[in-house]
Amino acid sequence: MSDKEFGGTDDLSLPKATVSKIITEILQPSPGVAFTKDARDLLIACCVEFITLISFQANEIAENETKKTIATEHIDKALRELGFPEYVHEVLASAGEHKDALKSREKKANKVGQSGLSDAELARQQEELFKSATAKFNQGPAS
């Protein structure tokens, strides 16, 4: 199964720096073990293929349920149907962690709304910060 079967392009990839970081974290306890650039590129291609496979299957499941959005349960079913039931627990745990992270991010975003300041006061404070930053910039580097 390849990208071409799904109407994709060869441009599908994962960030090399991110994959390299993951590899480094995994190999950290094994000194002297190295991962070649070709091996990293092959791993990236395999990951993209795996993601494409799971996405395609999850999309089929969602369409069969007449859903327009692929949900977590569709990924769960896709993993099981494709013979990867051992990944389900970890995937659902990661999805839960992601959901929790989004909730905390929403709370931070709502901080401005909870400040109790009017839009005019917030705009005034922002303008003061801009003026201060401009003045520091115009002074040039500190000697």
mmCIF file of N, CA and C in Angstrom:
data_model
loop_
_atom_site.group_PDB
_atom_site.id
_atom_site.type_symbol
_atom_site.label_atom_id
_atom_site.label_comp_id
_atom_site.label_asym_id
_atom_site.label_seq_id
_atom_site.Cartn_x
_atom_site.Cartn_y
_atom_site.Cartn_z
ATOM 1 N N MET A 1 0.850 -1.164 0.000
ATOM 2 C CA MET A 1 0.000 0.000 0.000
ATOM 3 C C MET A 1 0.891 1.222 0.000
ATOM 4 N N SER A 2 0.665 2.131 -0.903
ATOM 5 C CA SER A 2 1.516 3.312 -0.987
ATOM 6 C C SER A 2 0.662 4.565 -1.077
ATOM 7 N N ASP A 3 1.348 5.719 -0.984
ATOM 8 C CA ASP A 3 0.655 7.000 -1.076
ATOM 9 C C ASP A 3 -0.108 7.123 -2.376
ATOM 10 N N LYS A 4 0.450 6.565 -3.439
ATOM 11 C CA LYS A 4 -0.187 6.684 -4.753
ATOM 12 C C LYS A 4 -1.550 6.012 -4.773
ATOM 13 N N GLU A 5 -1.713 4.940 -3.983
ATOM 14 C CA GLU A 5 -2.997 4.253 -3.933
ATOM 15 C C GLU A 5 -4.074 5.135 -3.324
ATOM 16 N N PHE A 6 -3.669 6.112 -2.502
ATOM 17 C CA PHE A 6 -4.617 6.981 -1.846
ATOM 18 C C PHE A 6 -4.712 8.332 -2.525
ATOM 19 N N GLY A 7 -4.069 8.463 -3.682
ATOM 20 C CA GLY A 7 -4.100 9.729 -4.400
ATOM 21 C C GLY A 7 -3.176 10.756 -3.775
ATOM 22 N N GLY A 8 -2.220 10.303 -2.955
ATOM 23 C CA GLY A 8 -1.293 11.201 -2.278
ATOM 24 C C GLY A 8 -0.135 11.578 -3.169
ATOM 25 N N THR A 9 0.820 12.226 -2.557
ATOM 26 C CA THR A 9 2.011 12.623 -3.288
ATOM 27 C C THR A 9 3.229 12.093 -2.555
ATOM 28 N N ASP A 10 4.362 12.222 -3.201
ATOM 29 C CA ASP A 10 5.609 11.815 -2.571
ATOM 30 C C ASP A 10 6.068 12.841 -1.544
ATOM 31 N N ASP A 11 5.367 13.950 -1.426
ATOM 32 C CA ASP A 11 5.757 15.014 -0.507
ATOM 33 C C ASP A 11 5.402 14.705 0.942
ATOM 34 N N LEU A 12 4.655 13.641 1.194
ATOM 35 C CA LEU A 12 4.287 13.299 2.557
ATOM 36 C C LEU A 12 5.524 12.880 3.332
ATOM 37 N N SER A 13 5.709 13.472 4.501
ATOM 38 C CA SER A 13 6.857 13.133 5.321
ATOM 39 C C SER A 13 6.602 13.572 6.751
ATOM 40 N N LEU A 14 7.561 13.264 7.602
ATOM 41 C CA LEU A 14 7.547 13.726 8.984
ATOM 42 C C LEU A 14 8.792 14.580 9.177
ATOM 43 N N PRO A 15 8.745 15.502 10.123
ATOM 44 C CA PRO A 15 9.930 16.345 10.344
ATOM 45 C C PRO A 15 11.148 15.504 10.757
ATOM 46 N N LYS A 16 12.222 15.631 10.000
ATOM 47 C CA LYS A 16 13.419 14.834 10.274
ATOM 48 C C LYS A 16 13.986 15.132 11.651
ATOM 49 N N ALA A 17 13.949 16.384 12.061
ATOM 50 C CA ALA A 17 14.492 16.750 13.375
ATOM 51 C C ALA A 17 13.703 16.073 14.494
ATOM 52 N N THR A 18 12.390 16.025 14.357
ATOM 53 C CA THR A 18 11.557 15.391 15.373
ATOM 54 C C THR A 18 11.826 13.893 15.431
ATOM 55 N N VAL A 19 11.905 13.255 14.271
ATOM 56 C CA VAL A 19 12.180 11.814 14.230
ATOM 57 C C VAL A 19 13.565 11.536 14.805
ATOM 58 N N SER A 20 14.538 12.364 14.477
ATOM 59 C CA SER A 20 15.890 12.189 15.014
ATOM 60 C C SER A 20 15.894 12.316 16.535
ATOM 61 N N LYS A 21 15.118 13.262 17.059
ATOM 62 C CA LYS A 21 15.030 13.437 18.512
ATOM 63 C C LYS A 21 14.423 12.204 19.166
ATOM 64 N N ILE A 22 13.373 11.665 18.571
ATOM 65 C CA ILE A 22 12.742 10.455 19.105
ATOM 66 C C ILE A 22 13.732 9.299 19.094
ATOM 67 N N ILE A 23 14.441 9.146 17.994
ATOM 68 C CA ILE A 23 15.430 8.068 17.870
ATOM 69 C C ILE A 23 16.500 8.230 18.948
ATOM 70 N N THR A 24 16.993 9.453 19.129
ATOM 71 C CA THR A 24 18.031 9.717 20.126
ATOM 72 C C THR A 24 17.546 9.370 21.526
ATOM 73 N N GLU A 25 16.296 9.734 21.829
ATOM 74 C CA GLU A 25 15.744 9.428 23.148
ATOM 75 C C GLU A 25 15.616 7.927 23.360
ATOM 76 N N ILE A 26 15.259 7.202 22.318
ATOM 77 C CA ILE A 26 15.103 5.751 22.432
ATOM 78 C C ILE A 26 16.460 5.069 22.559
ATOM 79 N N LEU A 27 17.454 5.522 21.795
ATOM 80 C CA LEU A 27 18.770 4.893 21.793
ATOM 81 C C LEU A 27 19.668 5.373 22.927
ATOM 82 N N GLN A 28 19.236 6.368 23.676
ATOM 83 C CA GLN A 28 20.054 6.955 24.725
ATOM 84 C C GLN A 28 20.639 5.907 25.678
ATOM 85 N N PRO A 29 19.870 4.907 26.123
ATOM 86 C CA PRO A 29 20.451 3.938 27.044
ATOM 87 C C PRO A 29 21.448 2.990 26.382
ATOM 88 N N SER A 30 21.585 3.044 25.056
ATOM 89 C CA SER A 30 22.474 2.133 24.331
ATOM 90 C C SER A 30 23.657 2.887 23.739
ATOM 91 N N PRO A 31 24.695 3.155 24.546
ATOM 92 C CA PRO A 31 25.843 3.889 24.002
ATOM 93 C C PRO A 31 26.525 3.095 22.899
ATOM 94 N N GLY A 32 27.029 3.824 21.921
ATOM 95 C CA GLY A 32 27.722 3.188 20.813
ATOM 96 C C GLY A 32 26.806 2.761 19.683
ATOM 97 N N VAL A 33 25.505 2.882 19.878
ATOM 98 C CA VAL A 33 24.557 2.521 18.826
ATOM 99 C C VAL A 33 24.229 3.787 18.040
ATOM 100 N N ALA A 34 24.376 3.700 16.743
ATOM 101 C CA ALA A 34 24.113 4.860 15.886
ATOM 102 C C ALA A 34 23.000 4.520 14.899
ATOM 103 N N PHE A 35 22.363 5.546 14.391
ATOM 104 C CA PHE A 35 21.284 5.405 13.424
ATOM 105 C C PHE A 35 21.708 6.173 12.184
ATOM 106 N N THR A 36 21.864 5.496 11.062
ATOM 107 C CA THR A 36 22.309 6.173 9.850
ATOM 108 C C THR A 36 21.196 7.039 9.270
ATOM 109 N N LYS A 37 21.599 7.973 8.416
ATOM 110 C CA LYS A 37 20.625 8.842 7.751
ATOM 111 C C LYS A 37 19.660 8.011 6.903
ATOM 112 N N ASP A 38 20.179 6.993 6.218
ATOM 113 C CA ASP A 38 19.317 6.134 5.403
ATOM 114 C C ASP A 38 18.315 5.386 6.267
ATOM 115 N N ALA A 39 18.769 4.922 7.431
ATOM 116 C CA ALA A 39 17.862 4.212 8.338
ATOM 117 C C ALA A 39 16.780 5.154 8.848
ATOM 118 N N ARG A 40 17.169 6.397 9.174
ATOM 119 C CA ARG A 40 16.190 7.386 9.625
ATOM 120 C C ARG A 40 15.166 7.666 8.529
ATOM 121 N N ASP A 41 15.641 7.848 7.298
ATOM 122 C CA ASP A 41 14.734 8.119 6.180
ATOM 123 C C ASP A 41 13.795 6.939 5.930
ATOM 124 N N LEU A 42 14.303 5.727 6.076
ATOM 125 C CA LEU A 42 13.464 4.541 5.923
ATOM 126 C C LEU A 42 12.415 4.484 7.031
ATOM 127 N N LEU A 43 12.830 4.809 8.257
ATOM 128 C CA LEU A 43 11.891 4.829 9.375
ATOM 129 C C LEU A 43 10.788 5.853 9.126
ATOM 130 N N ILE A 44 11.158 7.024 8.621
ATOM 131 C CA ILE A 44 10.169 8.060 8.310
ATOM 132 C C ILE A 44 9.193 7.543 7.250
ATOM 133 N N ALA A 45 9.701 6.905 6.218
ATOM 134 C CA ALA A 45 8.828 6.367 5.162
ATOM 135 C C ALA A 45 7.877 5.317 5.740
ATOM 136 N N CYS A 46 8.372 4.477 6.638
ATOM 137 C CA CYS A 46 7.528 3.457 7.263
ATOM 138 C C CYS A 46 6.446 4.096 8.130
ATOM 139 N N CYS A 47 6.819 5.144 8.866
ATOM 140 C CA CYS A 47 5.849 5.844 9.712
ATOM 141 C C CYS A 47 4.750 6.491 8.877
ATOM 142 N N VAL A 48 5.147 7.119 7.785
ATOM 143 C CA VAL A 48 4.162 7.753 6.899
ATOM 144 C C VAL A 48 3.228 6.686 6.323
ATOM 145 N N GLU A 49 3.781 5.554 5.930
ATOM 146 C CA GLU A 49 2.971 4.463 5.388
ATOM 147 C C GLU A 49 1.986 3.947 6.433
ATOM 148 N N PHE A 50 2.459 3.792 7.679
ATOM 149 C CA PHE A 50 1.611 3.315 8.772
ATOM 150 C C PHE A 50 0.480 4.303 9.040
ATOM 151 N N ILE A 51 0.811 5.582 9.107
ATOM 152 C CA ILE A 51 -0.201 6.613 9.344
ATOM 153 C C ILE A 51 -1.231 6.621 8.215
ATOM 154 N N THR A 52 -0.755 6.484 6.990
ATOM 155 C CA THR A 52 -1.654 6.462 5.830
ATOM 156 C C THR A 52 -2.592 5.261 5.904
ATOM 157 N N LEU A 53 -2.044 4.122 6.250
ATOM 158 C CA LEU A 53 -2.839 2.898 6.358
ATOM 159 C C LEU A 53 -3.929 3.036 7.415
ATOM 160 N N ILE A 54 -3.548 3.495 8.595
ATOM 161 C CA ILE A 54 -4.511 3.659 9.690
ATOM 162 C C ILE A 54 -5.553 4.718 9.322
ATOM 163 N N SER A 55 -5.110 5.809 8.729
ATOM 164 C CA SER A 55 -6.039 6.886 8.346
ATOM 165 C C SER A 55 -7.053 6.407 7.317
ATOM 166 N N PHE A 56 -6.577 5.665 6.332
ATOM 167 C CA PHE A 56 -7.469 5.153 5.299
ATOM 168 C C PHE A 56 -8.523 4.231 5.912
ATOM 169 N N GLN A 57 -8.069 3.317 6.775
ATOM 170 C CA GLN A 57 -9.000 2.370 7.401
ATOM 171 C C GLN A 57 -9.990 3.097 8.310
ATOM 172 N N ALA A 58 -9.507 4.065 9.091
ATOM 173 C CA ALA A 58 -10.385 4.836 9.975
ATOM 174 C C ALA A 58 -11.402 5.632 9.163
ATOM 175 N N ASN A 59 -10.982 6.154 8.022
ATOM 176 C CA ASN A 59 -11.901 6.879 7.148
ATOM 177 C C ASN A 59 -12.992 5.950 6.617
ATOM 178 N N GLU A 60 -12.597 4.744 6.218
ATOM 179 C CA GLU A 60 -13.578 3.765 5.744
ATOM 180 C C GLU A 60 -14.601 3.452 6.839
ATOM 181 N N ILE A 61 -14.127 3.270 8.063
ATOM 182 C CA ILE A 61 -15.011 2.970 9.193
ATOM 183 C C ILE A 61 -15.969 4.128 9.428
ATOM 184 N N ALA A 62 -15.451 5.352 9.424
ATOM 185 C CA ALA A 62 -16.292 6.531 9.634
ATOM 186 C C ALA A 62 -17.339 6.654 8.532
ATOM 187 N N GLU A 63 -16.927 6.431 7.290
ATOM 188 C CA GLU A 63 -17.876 6.517 6.178
ATOM 189 C C GLU A 63 -18.963 5.445 6.301
ATOM 190 N N ASN A 64 -18.590 4.244 6.719
ATOM 191 C CA ASN A 64 -19.578 3.172 6.896
ATOM 192 C C ASN A 64 -20.575 3.498 8.000
ATOM 193 N N GLU A 65 -20.153 4.318 8.946
ATOM 194 C CA GLU A 65 -21.043 4.757 10.027
ATOM 195 C C GLU A 65 -21.719 6.083 9.668
ATOM 196 N N THR A 66 -21.575 6.491 8.424
ATOM 197 C CA THR A 66 -22.091 7.766 7.902
ATOM 198 C C THR A 66 -21.664 8.955 8.759
ATOM 199 N N LYS A 67 -20.418 8.917 9.201
ATOM 200 C CA LYS A 67 -19.850 10.028 9.961
ATOM 201 C C LYS A 67 -18.966 10.838 9.026
ATOM 202 N N LYS A 68 -18.936 12.131 9.236
ATOM 203 C CA LYS A 68 -18.111 13.000 8.401
ATOM 204 C C LYS A 68 -16.776 13.313 9.058
ATOM 205 N N THR A 69 -16.632 12.950 10.324
ATOM 206 C CA THR A 69 -15.410 13.236 11.064
ATOM 207 C C THR A 69 -14.838 11.942 11.623
ATOM 208 N N ILE A 70 -13.542 11.747 11.434
ATOM 209 C CA ILE A 70 -12.875 10.580 12.005
ATOM 210 C C ILE A 70 -12.634 10.878 13.482
ATOM 211 N N ALA A 71 -13.126 9.981 14.336
ATOM 212 C CA ALA A 71 -12.998 10.158 15.780
ATOM 213 C C ALA A 71 -12.052 9.104 16.354
ATOM 214 N N THR A 72 -11.734 9.258 17.620
ATOM 215 C CA THR A 72 -10.829 8.339 18.308
ATOM 216 C C THR A 72 -11.298 6.897 18.185
ATOM 217 N N GLU A 73 -12.594 6.684 18.312
ATOM 218 C CA GLU A 73 -13.100 5.301 18.232
ATOM 219 C C GLU A 73 -12.877 4.686 16.844
ATOM 220 N N HIS A 74 -12.816 5.525 15.812
ATOM 221 C CA HIS A 74 -12.536 5.011 14.468
ATOM 222 C C HIS A 74 -11.075 4.561 14.361
ATOM 223 N N ILE A 75 -10.178 5.307 14.996
ATOM 224 C CA ILE A 75 -8.768 4.916 15.025
ATOM 225 C C ILE A 75 -8.631 3.609 15.805
ATOM 226 N N ASP A 76 -9.328 3.517 16.930
ATOM 227 C CA ASP A 76 -9.327 2.305 17.752
ATOM 228 C C ASP A 76 -9.751 1.100 16.901
ATOM 229 N N LYS A 77 -10.878 1.222 16.220
ATOM 230 C CA LYS A 77 -11.379 0.122 15.379
ATOM 231 C C LYS A 77 -10.411 -0.199 14.243
ATOM 232 N N ALA A 78 -9.843 0.837 13.640
ATOM 233 C CA ALA A 78 -8.912 0.628 12.526
ATOM 234 C C ALA A 78 -7.693 -0.165 12.995
ATOM 235 N N LEU A 79 -7.140 0.212 14.131
ATOM 236 C CA LEU A 79 -5.980 -0.507 14.657
ATOM 237 C C LEU A 79 -6.318 -1.973 14.908
ATOM 238 N N ARG A 80 -7.480 -2.217 15.484
ATOM 239 C CA ARG A 80 -7.888 -3.595 15.773
ATOM 240 C C ARG A 80 -8.120 -4.380 14.477
ATOM 241 N N GLU A 81 -8.817 -3.767 13.517
ATOM 242 C CA GLU A 81 -9.126 -4.458 12.254
ATOM 243 C C GLU A 81 -7.860 -4.766 11.451
ATOM 244 N N LEU A 82 -6.862 -3.907 11.564
ATOM 245 C CA LEU A 82 -5.632 -4.105 10.797
ATOM 246 C C LEU A 82 -4.616 -4.983 11.530
ATOM 247 N N GLY A 83 -5.002 -5.486 12.696
ATOM 248 C CA GLY A 83 -4.132 -6.413 13.416
ATOM 249 C C GLY A 83 -3.134 -5.758 14.345
ATOM 250 N N PHE A 84 -3.457 -4.570 14.841
ATOM 251 C CA PHE A 84 -2.566 -3.868 15.766
ATOM 252 C C PHE A 84 -3.251 -3.602 17.112
ATOM 253 N N PRO A 85 -3.927 -4.584 17.694
ATOM 254 C CA PRO A 85 -4.649 -4.320 18.945
ATOM 255 C C PRO A 85 -3.718 -3.935 20.101
ATOM 256 N N GLU A 86 -2.450 -4.350 20.018
ATOM 257 C CA GLU A 86 -1.513 -4.027 21.099
ATOM 258 C C GLU A 86 -1.196 -2.530 21.167
ATOM 259 N N TYR A 87 -1.511 -1.771 20.115
ATOM 260 C CA TYR A 87 -1.259 -0.332 20.114
ATOM 261 C C TYR A 87 -2.424 0.476 20.682
ATOM 262 N N VAL A 88 -3.592 -0.127 20.789
ATOM 263 C CA VAL A 88 -4.803 0.612 21.143
ATOM 264 C C VAL A 88 -4.668 1.310 22.497
ATOM 265 N N HIS A 89 -4.200 0.583 23.507
ATOM 266 C CA HIS A 89 -4.108 1.174 24.849
ATOM 267 C C HIS A 89 -3.211 2.415 24.837
ATOM 268 N N GLU A 90 -2.042 2.298 24.232
ATOM 269 C CA GLU A 90 -1.091 3.416 24.201
ATOM 270 C C GLU A 90 -1.639 4.591 23.386
ATOM 271 N N VAL A 91 -2.310 4.290 22.280
ATOM 272 C CA VAL A 91 -2.878 5.354 21.445
ATOM 273 C C VAL A 91 -3.968 6.104 22.207
ATOM 274 N N LEU A 92 -4.836 5.367 22.896
ATOM 275 C CA LEU A 92 -5.905 6.009 23.657
ATOM 276 C C LEU A 92 -5.338 6.815 24.830
ATOM 277 N N ALA A 93 -4.266 6.314 25.455
ATOM 278 C CA ALA A 93 -3.620 7.064 26.534
ATOM 279 C C ALA A 93 -3.033 8.364 25.988
ATOM 280 N N SER A 94 -2.389 8.300 24.825
ATOM 281 C CA SER A 94 -1.825 9.505 24.205
ATOM 282 C C SER A 94 -2.924 10.487 23.822
ATOM 283 N N ALA A 95 -4.039 9.973 23.337
ATOM 284 C CA ALA A 95 -5.164 10.841 22.975
ATOM 285 C C ALA A 95 -5.697 11.557 24.219
ATOM 286 N N GLY A 96 -5.765 10.840 25.336
ATOM 287 C CA GLY A 96 -6.210 11.452 26.587
ATOM 288 C C GLY A 96 -5.253 12.541 27.057
ATOM 289 N N GLU A 97 -3.945 12.273 26.952
ATOM 290 C CA GLU A 97 -2.949 13.276 27.334
ATOM 291 C C GLU A 97 -3.063 14.515 26.449
ATOM 292 N N HIS A 98 -3.280 14.292 25.160
ATOM 293 C CA HIS A 98 -3.427 15.415 24.229
ATOM 294 C C HIS A 98 -4.665 16.239 24.576
ATOM 295 N N LYS A 99 -5.747 15.561 24.900
ATOM 296 C CA LYS A 99 -6.982 16.250 25.255
ATOM 297 C C LYS A 99 -6.786 17.087 26.519
ATOM 298 N N ASP A 100 -6.072 16.530 27.501
ATOM 299 C CA ASP A 100 -5.781 17.271 28.730
ATOM 300 C C ASP A 100 -4.915 18.489 28.445
ATOM 301 N N ALA A 101 -3.927 18.329 27.573
ATOM 302 C CA ALA A 101 -3.047 19.447 27.213
ATOM 303 C C ALA A 101 -3.846 20.559 26.535
ATOM 304 N N LEU A 102 -4.801 20.173 25.688
ATOM 305 C CA LEU A 102 -5.641 21.179 25.028
ATOM 306 C C LEU A 102 -6.485 21.935 26.043
ATOM 307 N N LYS A 103 -6.993 21.234 27.053
ATOM 308 C CA LYS A 103 -7.804 21.891 28.089
ATOM 309 C C LYS A 103 -6.979 22.921 28.838
ATOM 310 N N SER A 104 -5.736 22.576 29.200
ATOM 311 C CA SER A 104 -4.906 23.532 29.930
ATOM 312 C C SER A 104 -4.534 24.703 29.037
ATOM 313 N N ARG A 105 -4.346 24.457 27.752
ATOM 314 C CA ARG A 105 -4.047 25.530 26.813
ATOM 315 C C ARG A 105 -5.241 26.476 26.701
ATOM 316 N N GLU A 106 -6.462 25.917 26.705
ATOM 317 C CA GLU A 106 -7.666 26.755 26.642
ATOM 318 C C GLU A 106 -7.778 27.623 27.887
ATOM 319 N N LYS A 107 -7.401 27.074 29.043
ATOM 320 C CA LYS A 107 -7.446 27.857 30.279
ATOM 321 C C LYS A 107 -6.479 29.017 30.203
ATOM 322 N N LYS A 108 -5.285 28.782 29.643
ATOM 323 C CA LYS A 108 -4.308 29.857 29.502
ATOM 324 C C LYS A 108 -4.821 30.918 28.534
ATOM 325 N N ALA A 109 -5.454 30.481 27.450
ATOM 326 C CA ALA A 109 -5.975 31.414 26.457
ATOM 327 C C ALA A 109 -7.082 32.271 27.052
ATOM 328 N N ASN A 110 -7.812 31.718 28.008
ATOM 329 C CA ASN A 110 -8.925 32.416 28.622
ATOM 330 C C ASN A 110 -8.448 33.361 29.727
ATOM 331 N N LYS A 111 -7.150 33.377 30.009
ATOM 332 C CA LYS A 111 -6.592 34.202 31.062
ATOM 333 C C LYS A 111 -6.900 35.680 30.836
ATOM 334 N N VAL A 112 -6.834 36.122 29.584
ATOM 335 C CA VAL A 112 -7.135 37.521 29.263
ATOM 336 C C VAL A 112 -8.578 37.833 29.616
ATOM 337 N N GLY A 113 -9.469 36.919 29.302
ATOM 338 C CA GLY A 113 -10.887 37.128 29.608
ATOM 339 C C GLY A 113 -11.152 37.177 31.099
ATOM 340 N N GLN A 114 -10.318 36.478 31.876
ATOM 341 C CA GLN A 114 -10.504 36.438 33.319
ATOM 342 C C GLN A 114 -9.764 37.560 34.040
ATOM 343 N N SER A 115 -9.060 38.399 33.302
ATOM 344 C CA SER A 115 -8.268 39.461 33.929
ATOM 345 C C SER A 115 -9.135 40.526 34.580
ATOM 346 N N GLY A 116 -10.374 40.634 34.124
ATOM 347 C CA GLY A 116 -11.271 41.649 34.677
ATOM 348 C C GLY A 116 -11.068 43.029 34.069
ATOM 349 N N LEU A 117 -10.145 43.137 33.131
ATOM 350 C CA LEU A 117 -9.886 44.426 32.489
ATOM 351 C C LEU A 117 -10.749 44.577 31.242
ATOM 352 N N SER A 118 -11.140 45.809 30.982
ATOM 353 C CA SER A 118 -11.938 46.062 29.784
ATOM 354 C C SER A 118 -11.036 45.963 28.557
ATOM 355 N N ASP A 119 -11.649 45.838 27.393
ATOM 356 C CA ASP A 119 -10.888 45.793 26.143
ATOM 357 C C ASP A 119 -10.075 47.075 25.971
ATOM 358 N N ALA A 120 -10.661 48.217 26.370
ATOM 359 C CA ALA A 120 -9.962 49.498 26.239
ATOM 360 C C ALA A 120 -8.723 49.517 27.133
ATOM 361 N N GLU A 121 -8.840 49.012 28.370
ATOM 362 C CA GLU A 121 -7.703 48.977 29.291
ATOM 363 C C GLU A 121 -6.628 48.021 28.782
ATOM 364 N N LEU A 122 -7.024 46.874 28.268
ATOM 365 C CA LEU A 122 -6.061 45.918 27.698
ATOM 366 C C LEU A 122 -5.335 46.544 26.508
ATOM 367 N N ALA A 123 -6.072 47.258 25.666
ATOM 368 C CA ALA A 123 -5.462 47.917 24.505
ATOM 369 C C ALA A 123 -4.486 48.995 24.958
ATOM 370 N N ARG A 124 -4.835 49.744 26.024
ATOM 371 C CA ARG A 124 -3.949 50.781 26.553
ATOM 372 C C ARG A 124 -2.661 50.160 27.086
ATOM 373 N N GLN A 125 -2.789 49.048 27.834
ATOM 374 C CA GLN A 125 -1.605 48.370 28.364
ATOM 375 C C GLN A 125 -0.724 47.837 27.231
ATOM 376 N N GLN A 126 -1.383 47.300 26.217
ATOM 377 C CA GLN A 126 -0.630 46.779 25.078
ATOM 378 C C GLN A 126 0.128 47.902 24.378
ATOM 379 N N GLU A 127 -0.512 49.049 24.208
ATOM 380 C CA GLU A 127 0.136 50.198 23.571
ATOM 381 C C GLU A 127 1.343 50.663 24.386
ATOM 382 N N GLU A 128 1.214 50.641 25.711
ATOM 383 C CA GLU A 128 2.344 51.017 26.577
ATOM 384 C C GLU A 128 3.505 50.042 26.394
ATOM 385 N N LEU A 129 3.195 48.764 26.306
ATOM 386 C CA LEU A 129 4.237 47.750 26.096
ATOM 387 C C LEU A 129 4.922 47.956 24.749
ATOM 388 N N PHE A 130 4.147 48.270 23.711
ATOM 389 C CA PHE A 130 4.728 48.532 22.390
ATOM 390 C C PHE A 130 5.662 49.740 22.450
ATOM 391 N N LYS A 131 5.217 50.809 23.118
ATOM 392 C CA LYS A 131 6.046 52.015 23.232
ATOM 393 C C LYS A 131 7.340 51.707 23.975
ATOM 394 N N SER A 132 7.232 50.960 25.046
ATOM 395 C CA SER A 132 8.407 50.590 25.839
ATOM 396 C C SER A 132 9.386 49.757 25.006
ATOM 397 N N ALA A 133 8.850 48.778 24.275
ATOM 398 C CA ALA A 133 9.696 47.924 23.437
ATOM 399 C C ALA A 133 10.353 48.731 22.322
ATOM 400 N N THR A 134 9.617 49.670 21.732
ATOM 401 C CA THR A 134 10.158 50.513 20.672
ATOM 402 C C THR A 134 11.278 51.388 21.207
ATOM 403 N N ALA A 135 11.073 51.935 22.392
ATOM 404 C CA ALA A 135 12.100 52.787 23.001
ATOM 405 C C ALA A 135 13.374 51.979 23.274
ATOM 406 N N LYS A 136 13.240 50.775 23.803
ATOM 407 C CA LYS A 136 14.401 49.921 24.075
ATOM 408 C C LYS A 136 15.105 49.565 22.754
ATOM 409 N N PHE A 137 14.326 49.292 21.726
ATOM 410 C CA PHE A 137 14.918 48.943 20.425
ATOM 411 C C PHE A 137 15.694 50.116 19.849
ATOM 412 N N ASN A 138 15.109 51.306 19.961
ATOM 413 C CA ASN A 138 15.736 52.504 19.383
ATOM 414 C C ASN A 138 16.995 52.915 20.134
ATOM 415 N N GLN A 139 17.129 52.510 21.407
ATOM 416 C CA GLN A 139 18.338 52.821 22.171
ATOM 417 C C GLN A 139 19.536 52.048 21.652
ATOM 418 N N GLY A 140 19.290 50.965 20.984
ATOM 419 C CA GLY A 140 20.384 50.149 20.461
ATOM 420 C C GLY A 140 20.905 49.201 21.539
ATOM 421 N N PRO A 141 21.969 48.459 21.172
ATOM 422 C CA PRO A 141 22.515 47.482 22.117
ATOM 423 C C PRO A 141 23.129 48.156 23.341
ATOM 424 N N ALA A 142 22.967 47.487 24.478
ATOM 425 C CA ALA A 142 23.543 48.014 25.725
ATOM 426 C C ALA A 142 25.054 47.885 25.676
ATOM 427 N N SER A 143 25.738 48.877 26.202
ATOM 428 C CA SER A 143 27.215 48.872 26.180
ATOM 429 C C SER A 143 27.762 48.243 27.424
#
